[in-house]
Structures are given as C-alpha cells and as structure tokens.
Amino acid sequence: MKLMSIRPQDVQGRLEREIRVYDMLDSLGIEYLRTDHEEANTMEACNAIDEVLGVPMCKNLFLCNRQETEFYLLMMPGDKPFKTKDLSKQINSARLSFGKPEFMEEFLDIKPGAVSIMGLMNDTGKRVRLLIDKPVLESEYVGCHPCVNTSSLKIQTKDLLDKFLPATGHEVTVVDLPIPEEE
C-alpha cells in the first residue's frame, strides 16, 4: 500500500460509485490522500490501512429504528465500542438496530463493509441522518472509504463539514458516546 494524492488514473475494474466520489471531491476542491488495498474486512487490515493513512479509519454504522422508517449513519472512532442504548437516548429513538443491506444500497449506494460518509452524496432523498461522535469532529483528519472497501481516503474534517456535507444537503447531529468502563 502506498499513499497517493491523486485519483486513480486507470479506472478499469473500479466501480462507478467509487469514481463518482473522486469526481465530487475534485469538483468541490477537496484535497485527499488515497491508498488502494485488498478488501478491508478484518481489524488487522484496518490497522494496516490506518498506519498508511496516518489517521484511524472511522467506524461507520448504518442504523435504523425498529419500524425501519428512520435511518442513521453513525461515524465514531474505530476503536470505541458501540452500545445502542447510549445512542438511542441521545437521538430519541428507541430500539436501534443495524439497517438492512438493501436499504444501505438503496439510500447510499454502498454495500456492507464499505459504509462511509461518502455515501451521503447518493442520498438525494435525504433519508439518512448523519450522526458524528464528538471525538471524530475533534480530529484534524477523517479516514473513510470512497464507497468501496478496496480503497481508503484521508480527508480534512473541516473539508467534510464545510464543503462536502453542504454539497450533499446533509447536516450533522453531534453525539457524545461514552467510553464504556472496564467490567
């Protein structure tokens, strides 16, 4: 893996959803660093990517309420454990669970394993509410996937908030998830 400051020059074999991410970032003047890698589906793979990017990848969770009428994308530090009850209280939504892959694809054009804030560019119906855990906002950079889990990006948090999100029409709901005490 190596870090590059340009979009892929050879797009053969890359999915359209990934190329649309680079198109949007470039059109908004958002600088990013990119690395390509094998499918990132283990903690070991994610740790290796973190090392190359020089920033931890965010844990991105696609959630919904029990009725499957409200959908959420939660960005939180990758090493922080997640407990639904801690989040449910803060957003006044009982019975949160993981959203079904078909909703993820329909709203964000993303498959499981590649969930990312970048998918919000595909949520033209504004069905997904963005939740960001406070420590993520306090970081200078965010690590995320460009809608596929075979590449990863390092982007300034400020650019995501000031350029990317306004372009998608999404707002941030800041949450403050506790760090669970040792049991």
PDB file of N, CA, C and O in Angstrom, residues 104-157:
ATOM      1  N   MET A 104     -29.283   0.160   2.730  1.00  0.00           N
ATOM      2  CA  MET A 104     -27.965   0.769   2.574  1.00  0.00           C
ATOM      3  C   MET A 104     -27.668   1.014   1.096  1.00  0.00           C
ATOM      4  O   MET A 104     -27.213   2.094   0.709  1.00  0.00           O
ATOM      5  N   GLU A 105     -27.959   0.018   0.276  1.00  0.00           N
ATOM      6  CA  GLU A 105     -27.728   0.156  -1.160  1.00  0.00           C
ATOM      7  C   GLU A 105     -28.686   1.150  -1.788  1.00  0.00           C
ATOM      8  O   GLU A 105     -28.289   1.972  -2.616  1.00  0.00           O
ATOM      9  N   GLU A 106     -29.955   1.094  -1.384  1.00  0.00           N
ATOM     10  CA  GLU A 106     -30.957   1.990  -1.961  1.00  0.00           C
ATOM     11  C   GLU A 106     -30.660   3.454  -1.652  1.00  0.00           C
ATOM     12  O   GLU A 106     -30.728   4.313  -2.532  1.00  0.00           O
ATOM     13  N   PHE A 107     -30.308   3.757  -0.408  1.00  0.00           N
ATOM     14  CA  PHE A 107     -30.127   5.143   0.002  1.00  0.00           C
ATOM     15  C   PHE A 107     -28.711   5.665  -0.244  1.00  0.00           C
ATOM     16  O   PHE A 107     -28.537   6.818  -0.620  1.00  0.00           O
ATOM     17  N   LEU A 108     -27.698   4.838   0.020  1.00  0.00           N
ATOM     18  CA  LEU A 108     -26.310   5.298  -0.028  1.00  0.00           C
ATOM     19  C   LEU A 108     -25.497   4.734  -1.194  1.00  0.00           C
ATOM     20  O   LEU A 108     -24.371   5.153  -1.410  1.00  0.00           O
ATOM     21  N   ASP A 109     -26.057   3.770  -1.918  1.00  0.00           N
ATOM     22  CA  ASP A 109     -25.338   3.082  -2.993  1.00  0.00           C
ATOM     23  C   ASP A 109     -24.018   2.513  -2.473  1.00  0.00           C
ATOM     24  O   ASP A 109     -22.952   2.699  -3.057  1.00  0.00           O
ATOM     25  N   ILE A 110     -24.128   1.845  -1.322  1.00  0.00           N
ATOM     26  CA  ILE A 110     -22.969   1.231  -0.669  1.00  0.00           C
ATOM     27  C   ILE A 110     -23.347  -0.175  -0.218  1.00  0.00           C
ATOM     28  O   ILE A 110     -24.477  -0.408   0.181  1.00  0.00           O
ATOM     29  N   LYS A 111     -22.389  -1.065  -0.270  1.00  0.00           N
ATOM     30  CA  LYS A 111     -22.591  -2.423   0.233  1.00  0.00           C
ATOM     31  C   LYS A 111     -21.984  -2.537   1.632  1.00  0.00           C
ATOM     32  O   LYS A 111     -21.097  -1.772   1.987  1.00  0.00           O
ATOM     33  N   PRO A 112     -22.456  -3.504   2.416  1.00  0.00           N
ATOM     34  CA  PRO A 112     -21.865  -3.713   3.752  1.00  0.00           C
ATOM     35  C   PRO A 112     -20.348  -3.868   3.653  1.00  0.00           C
ATOM     36  O   PRO A 112     -19.830  -4.472   2.721  1.00  0.00           O
ATOM     37  N   GLY A 113     -19.656  -3.289   4.615  1.00  0.00           N
ATOM     38  CA  GLY A 113     -18.199  -3.327   4.625  1.00  0.00           C
ATOM     39  C   GLY A 113     -17.574  -2.078   4.023  1.00  0.00           C
ATOM     40  O   GLY A 113     -16.386  -1.840   4.187  1.00  0.00           O
ATOM     41  N   ALA A 114     -18.372  -1.285   3.310  1.00  0.00           N
ATOM     42  CA  ALA A 114     -17.846  -0.070   2.678  1.00  0.00           C
ATOM     43  C   ALA A 114     -18.614   1.176   3.123  1.00  0.00           C
ATOM     44  O   ALA A 114     -18.529   2.215   2.496  1.00  0.00           O
ATOM     45  N   VAL A 115     -19.365   1.064   4.206  1.00  0.00           N
ATOM     46  CA  VAL A 115     -20.179   2.186   4.681  1.00  0.00           C
ATOM     47  C   VAL A 115     -19.269   3.378   4.963  1.00  0.00           C
ATOM     48  O   VAL A 115     -18.205   3.240   5.560  1.00  0.00           O
ATOM     49  N   SER A 116     -19.702   4.551   4.514  1.00  0.00           N
ATOM     50  CA  SER A 116     -18.866   5.737   4.603  1.00  0.00           C
ATOM     51  C   SER A 116     -19.702   6.997   4.455  1.00  0.00           C
ATOM     52  O   SER A 116     -20.752   6.978   3.808  1.00  0.00           O
ATOM     53  N   ILE A 117     -19.214   8.074   5.003  1.00  0.00           N
ATOM     54  CA  ILE A 117     -19.847   9.377   4.844  1.00  0.00           C
ATOM     55  C   ILE A 117     -19.970   9.738   3.362  1.00  0.00           C
ATOM     56  O   ILE A 117     -20.882  10.456   2.966  1.00  0.00           O
ATOM     57  N   MET A 118     -19.097   9.210   2.536  1.00  0.00           N
ATOM     58  CA  MET A 118     -19.143   9.498   1.098  1.00  0.00           C
ATOM     59  C   MET A 118     -20.461   9.040   0.469  1.00  0.00           C
ATOM     60  O   MET A 118     -20.915   9.595  -0.512  1.00  0.00           O
ATOM     61  N   GLY A 119     -21.094   8.033   1.056  1.00  0.00           N
ATOM     62  CA  GLY A 119     -22.364   7.543   0.536  1.00  0.00           C
ATOM     63  C   GLY A 119     -23.474   8.576   0.601  1.00  0.00           C
ATOM     64  O   GLY A 119     -24.463   8.480  -0.132  1.00  0.00           O
ATOM     65  N   LEU A 120     -23.322   9.587   1.448  1.00  0.00           N
ATOM     66  CA  LEU A 120     -24.365  10.615   1.559  1.00  0.00           C
ATOM     67  C   LEU A 120     -24.551  11.376   0.256  1.00  0.00           C
ATOM     68  O   LEU A 120     -25.612  11.934   0.005  1.00  0.00           O
ATOM     69  N   MET A 121     -23.535  11.387  -0.605  1.00  0.00           N
ATOM     70  CA  MET A 121     -23.682  12.053  -1.901  1.00  0.00           C
ATOM     71  C   MET A 121     -24.746  11.356  -2.758  1.00  0.00           C
ATOM     72  O   MET A 121     -25.313  11.965  -3.653  1.00  0.00           O
ATOM     73  N   ASN A 122     -25.042  10.092  -2.451  1.00  0.00           N
ATOM     74  CA  ASN A 122     -26.047   9.328  -3.194  1.00  0.00           C
ATOM     75  C   ASN A 122     -27.428   9.382  -2.551  1.00  0.00           C
ATOM     76  O   ASN A 122     -28.394   8.903  -3.125  1.00  0.00           O
ATOM     77  N   ASP A 123     -27.517   9.967  -1.367  1.00  0.00           N
ATOM     78  CA  ASP A 123     -28.781  10.028  -0.621  1.00  0.00           C
ATOM     79  C   ASP A 123     -29.544  11.300  -1.003  1.00  0.00           C
ATOM     80  O   ASP A 123     -29.730  12.202  -0.201  1.00  0.00           O
ATOM     81  N   THR A 124     -29.994  11.338  -2.236  1.00  0.00           N
ATOM     82  CA  THR A 124     -30.669  12.537  -2.733  1.00  0.00           C
ATOM     83  C   THR A 124     -32.026  12.768  -2.062  1.00  0.00           C
ATOM     84  O   THR A 124     -32.503  13.889  -2.009  1.00  0.00           O
ATOM     85  N   GLY A 125     -32.618  11.717  -1.526  1.00  0.00           N
ATOM     86  CA  GLY A 125     -33.903  11.834  -0.833  1.00  0.00           C
ATOM     87  C   GLY A 125     -33.751  12.220   0.629  1.00  0.00           C
ATOM     88  O   GLY A 125     -34.738  12.342   1.349  1.00  0.00           O
ATOM     89  N   LYS A 126     -32.517  12.398   1.086  1.00  0.00           N
ATOM     90  CA  LYS A 126     -32.221  12.784   2.480  1.00  0.00           C
ATOM     91  C   LYS A 126     -32.888  11.835   3.472  1.00  0.00           C
ATOM     92  O   LYS A 126     -33.455  12.238   4.468  1.00  0.00           O
ATOM     93  N   ARG A 127     -32.794  10.550   3.212  1.00  0.00           N
ATOM     94  CA  ARG A 127     -33.388   9.532   4.084  1.00  0.00           C
ATOM     95  C   ARG A 127     -32.502   9.193   5.270  1.00  0.00           C
ATOM     96  O   ARG A 127     -32.955   8.633   6.248  1.00  0.00           O
ATOM     97  N   VAL A 128     -31.200   9.494   5.163  1.00  0.00           N
ATOM     98  CA  VAL A 128     -30.238   9.085   6.185  1.00  0.00           C
ATOM     99  C   VAL A 128     -29.766  10.317   6.967  1.00  0.00           C
ATOM    100  O   VAL A 128     -29.328  11.307   6.381  1.00  0.00           O
ATOM    101  N   ARG A 129     -29.870  10.216   8.275  1.00  0.00           N
ATOM    102  CA  ARG A 129     -29.436  11.296   9.171  1.00  0.00           C
ATOM    103  C   ARG A 129     -28.010  10.996   9.630  1.00  0.00           C
ATOM    104  O   ARG A 129     -27.725   9.903  10.124  1.00  0.00           O
ATOM    105  N   LEU A 130     -27.121  11.966   9.480  1.00  0.00           N
ATOM    106  CA  LEU A 130     -25.727  11.793   9.843  1.00  0.00           C
ATOM    107  C   LEU A 130     -25.509  12.109  11.318  1.00  0.00           C
ATOM    108  O   LEU A 130     -25.848  13.195  11.790  1.00  0.00           O
ATOM    109  N   LEU A 131     -24.924  11.149  12.035  1.00  0.00           N
ATOM    110  CA  LEU A 131     -24.567  11.303  13.438  1.00  0.00           C
ATOM    111  C   LEU A 131     -23.055  11.158  13.538  1.00  0.00           C
ATOM    112  O   LEU A 131     -22.491  10.192  13.014  1.00  0.00           O
ATOM    113  N   ILE A 132     -22.406  12.109  14.192  1.00  0.00           N
ATOM    114  CA  ILE A 132     -20.954  12.019  14.350  1.00  0.00           C
ATOM    115  C   ILE A 132     -20.612  12.130  15.828  1.00  0.00           C
ATOM    116  O   ILE A 132     -21.012  13.078  16.497  1.00  0.00           O
ATOM    117  N   ASP A 133     -19.871  11.135  16.307  1.00  0.00           N
ATOM    118  CA  ASP A 133     -19.401  11.149  17.683  1.00  0.00           C
ATOM    119  C   ASP A 133     -18.364  12.269  17.827  1.00  0.00           C
ATOM    120  O   ASP A 133     -17.479  12.438  16.976  1.00  0.00           O
ATOM    121  N   LYS A 134     -18.487  13.021  18.887  1.00  0.00           N
ATOM    122  CA  LYS A 134     -17.688  14.222  19.123  1.00  0.00           C
ATOM    123  C   LYS A 134     -16.188  14.051  18.871  1.00  0.00           C
ATOM    124  O   LYS A 134     -15.559  14.920  18.250  1.00  0.00           O
ATOM    125  N   PRO A 135     -15.543  12.962  19.321  1.00  0.00           N
ATOM    126  CA  PRO A 135     -14.096  12.829  19.074  1.00  0.00           C
ATOM    127  C   PRO A 135     -13.720  12.847  17.591  1.00  0.00           C
ATOM    128  O   PRO A 135     -12.629  13.289  17.236  1.00  0.00           O
ATOM    129  N   VAL A 136     -14.604  12.384  16.716  1.00  0.00           N
ATOM    130  CA  VAL A 136     -14.314  12.405  15.279  1.00  0.00           C
ATOM    131  C   VAL A 136     -14.195  13.858  14.807  1.00  0.00           C
ATOM    132  O   VAL A 136     -13.303  14.205  14.029  1.00  0.00           O
ATOM    133  N   LEU A 137     -15.096  14.705  15.298  1.00  0.00           N
ATOM    134  CA  LEU A 137     -15.071  16.114  14.901  1.00  0.00           C
ATOM    135  C   LEU A 137     -13.852  16.845  15.438  1.00  0.00           C
ATOM    136  O   LEU A 137     -13.444  17.864  14.891  1.00  0.00           O
ATOM    137  N   GLU A 138     -13.285  16.324  16.504  1.00  0.00           N
ATOM    138  CA  GLU A 138     -12.106  16.955  17.115  1.00  0.00           C
ATOM    139  C   GLU A 138     -10.810  16.553  16.418  1.00  0.00           C
ATOM    140  O   GLU A 138      -9.758  17.115  16.690  1.00  0.00           O
ATOM    141  N   SER A 139     -10.900  15.601  15.501  1.00  0.00           N
ATOM    142  CA  SER A 139      -9.721  15.151  14.751  1.00  0.00           C
ATOM    143  C   SER A 139      -9.503  16.070  13.548  1.00  0.00           C
ATOM    144  O   SER A 139     -10.455  16.529  12.929  1.00  0.00           O
ATOM    145  N   GLU A 140      -8.257  16.291  13.207  1.00  0.00           N
ATOM    146  CA  GLU A 140      -7.956  17.133  12.041  1.00  0.00           C
ATOM    147  C   GLU A 140      -8.350  16.433  10.749  1.00  0.00           C
ATOM    148  O   GLU A 140      -8.782  17.070   9.791  1.00  0.00           O
ATOM    149  N   TYR A 141      -8.188  15.106  10.725  1.00  0.00           N
ATOM    150  CA  TYR A 141      -8.483  14.326   9.523  1.00  0.00           C
ATOM    151  C   TYR A 141      -9.439  13.186   9.839  1.00  0.00           C
ATOM    152  O   TYR A 141      -9.509  12.716  10.969  1.00  0.00           O
ATOM    153  N   VAL A 142     -10.125  12.739   8.790  1.00  0.00           N
ATOM    154  CA  VAL A 142     -11.008  11.587   8.876  1.00  0.00           C
ATOM    155  C   VAL A 142     -10.537  10.574   7.841  1.00  0.00           C
ATOM    156  O   VAL A 142     -10.180  10.945   6.721  1.00  0.00           O
ATOM    157  N   GLY A 143     -10.539   9.311   8.226  1.00  0.00           N
ATOM    158  CA  GLY A 143     -10.254   8.233   7.287  1.00  0.00           C
ATOM    159  C   GLY A 143     -11.561   7.561   6.918  1.00  0.00           C
ATOM    160  O   GLY A 143     -12.360   7.244   7.800  1.00  0.00           O
ATOM    161  N   CYS A 144     -11.799   7.378   5.617  1.00  0.00           N
ATOM    162  CA  CYS A 144     -13.058   6.765   5.175  1.00  0.00           C
ATOM    163  C   CYS A 144     -12.866   6.066   3.833  1.00  0.00           C
ATOM    164  O   CYS A 144     -11.861   6.262   3.160  1.00  0.00           O
ATOM    165  N   HIS A 145     -13.840   5.268   3.464  1.00  0.00           N
ATOM    166  CA  HIS A 145     -13.829   4.591   2.166  1.00  0.00           C
ATOM    167  C   HIS A 145     -14.546   5.441   1.123  1.00  0.00           C
ATOM    168  O   HIS A 145     -15.517   6.116   1.445  1.00  0.00           O
ATOM    169  N   PRO A 146     -14.112   5.366  -0.137  1.00  0.00           N
ATOM    170  CA  PRO A 146     -14.823   6.041  -1.218  1.00  0.00           C
ATOM    171  C   PRO A 146     -15.935   5.147  -1.797  1.00  0.00           C
ATOM    172  O   PRO A 146     -15.962   4.852  -2.991  1.00  0.00           O
ATOM    173  N   CYS A 147     -16.828   4.702  -0.924  1.00  0.00           N
ATOM    174  CA  CYS A 147     -17.980   3.855  -1.283  1.00  0.00           C
ATOM    175  C   CYS A 147     -17.600   2.441  -1.720  1.00  0.00           C
ATOM    176  O   CYS A 147     -18.437   1.699  -2.218  1.00  0.00           O
ATOM    177  N   VAL A 148     -16.336   2.075  -1.561  1.00  0.00           N
ATOM    178  CA  VAL A 148     -15.855   0.705  -1.773  1.00  0.00           C
ATOM    179  C   VAL A 148     -14.831   0.431  -0.672  1.00  0.00           C
ATOM    180  O   VAL A 148     -14.196   1.366  -0.176  1.00  0.00           O
ATOM    181  N   ASN A 149     -14.659  -0.841  -0.302  1.00  0.00           N
ATOM    182  CA  ASN A 149     -13.697  -1.113   0.772  1.00  0.00           C
ATOM    183  C   ASN A 149     -12.365  -1.665   0.265  1.00  0.00           C
ATOM    184  O   ASN A 149     -11.663  -2.363   0.963  1.00  0.00           O
ATOM    185  N   THR A 150     -12.017  -1.273  -0.967  1.00  0.00           N
ATOM    186  CA  THR A 150     -10.717  -1.627  -1.529  1.00  0.00           C
ATOM    187  C   THR A 150      -9.843  -0.391  -1.732  1.00  0.00           C
ATOM    188  O   THR A 150      -8.770  -0.475  -2.312  1.00  0.00           O
ATOM    189  N   SER A 151     -10.326   0.743  -1.272  1.00  0.00           N
ATOM    190  CA  SER A 151      -9.568   1.999  -1.255  1.00  0.00           C
ATOM    191  C   SER A 151      -9.962   2.739   0.012  1.00  0.00           C
ATOM    192  O   SER A 151     -11.061   2.540   0.539  1.00  0.00           O
ATOM    193  N   SER A 152      -9.073   3.602   0.474  1.00  0.00           N
ATOM    194  CA  SER A 152      -9.367   4.421   1.646  1.00  0.00           C
ATOM    195  C   SER A 152      -8.832   5.816   1.413  1.00  0.00           C
ATOM    196  O   SER A 152      -7.848   6.014   0.701  1.00  0.00           O
ATOM    197  N   LEU A 153      -9.501   6.789   2.037  1.00  0.00           N
ATOM    198  CA  LEU A 153      -9.161   8.199   1.868  1.00  0.00           C
ATOM    199  C   LEU A 153      -8.840   8.851   3.197  1.00  0.00           C
ATOM    200  O   LEU A 153      -9.399   8.478   4.225  1.00  0.00           O
ATOM    201  N   LYS A 154      -7.986   9.854   3.143  1.00  0.00           N
ATOM    202  CA  LYS A 154      -7.697  10.721   4.281  1.00  0.00           C
ATOM    203  C   LYS A 154      -8.103  12.130   3.844  1.00  0.00           C
ATOM    204  O   LYS A 154      -7.574  12.659   2.869  1.00  0.00           O
ATOM    205  N   ILE A 155      -9.073  12.691   4.577  1.00  0.00           N
ATOM    206  CA  ILE A 155      -9.642  13.985   4.209  1.00  0.00           C
ATOM    207  C   ILE A 155      -9.681  14.871   5.449  1.00  0.00           C
ATOM    208  O   ILE A 155      -9.977  14.385   6.550  1.00  0.00           O
ATOM    209  N   GLN A 156      -9.441  16.163   5.267  1.00  0.00           N
ATOM    210  CA  GLN A 156      -9.555  17.081   6.396  1.00  0.00           C
ATOM    211  C   GLN A 156     -11.000  17.121   6.877  1.00  0.00           C
ATOM    212  O   GLN A 156     -11.934  17.256   6.073  1.00  0.00           O
ATOM    213  N   THR A 157     -11.185  16.996   8.177  1.00  0.00           N
ATOM    214  CA  THR A 157     -12.520  17.038   8.776  1.00  0.00           C
ATOM    215  C   THR A 157     -13.219  18.335   8.400  1.00  0.00           C
ATOM    216  O   THR A 157     -14.413  18.341   8.074  1.00  0.00           O
TER     217      THR A 157
END
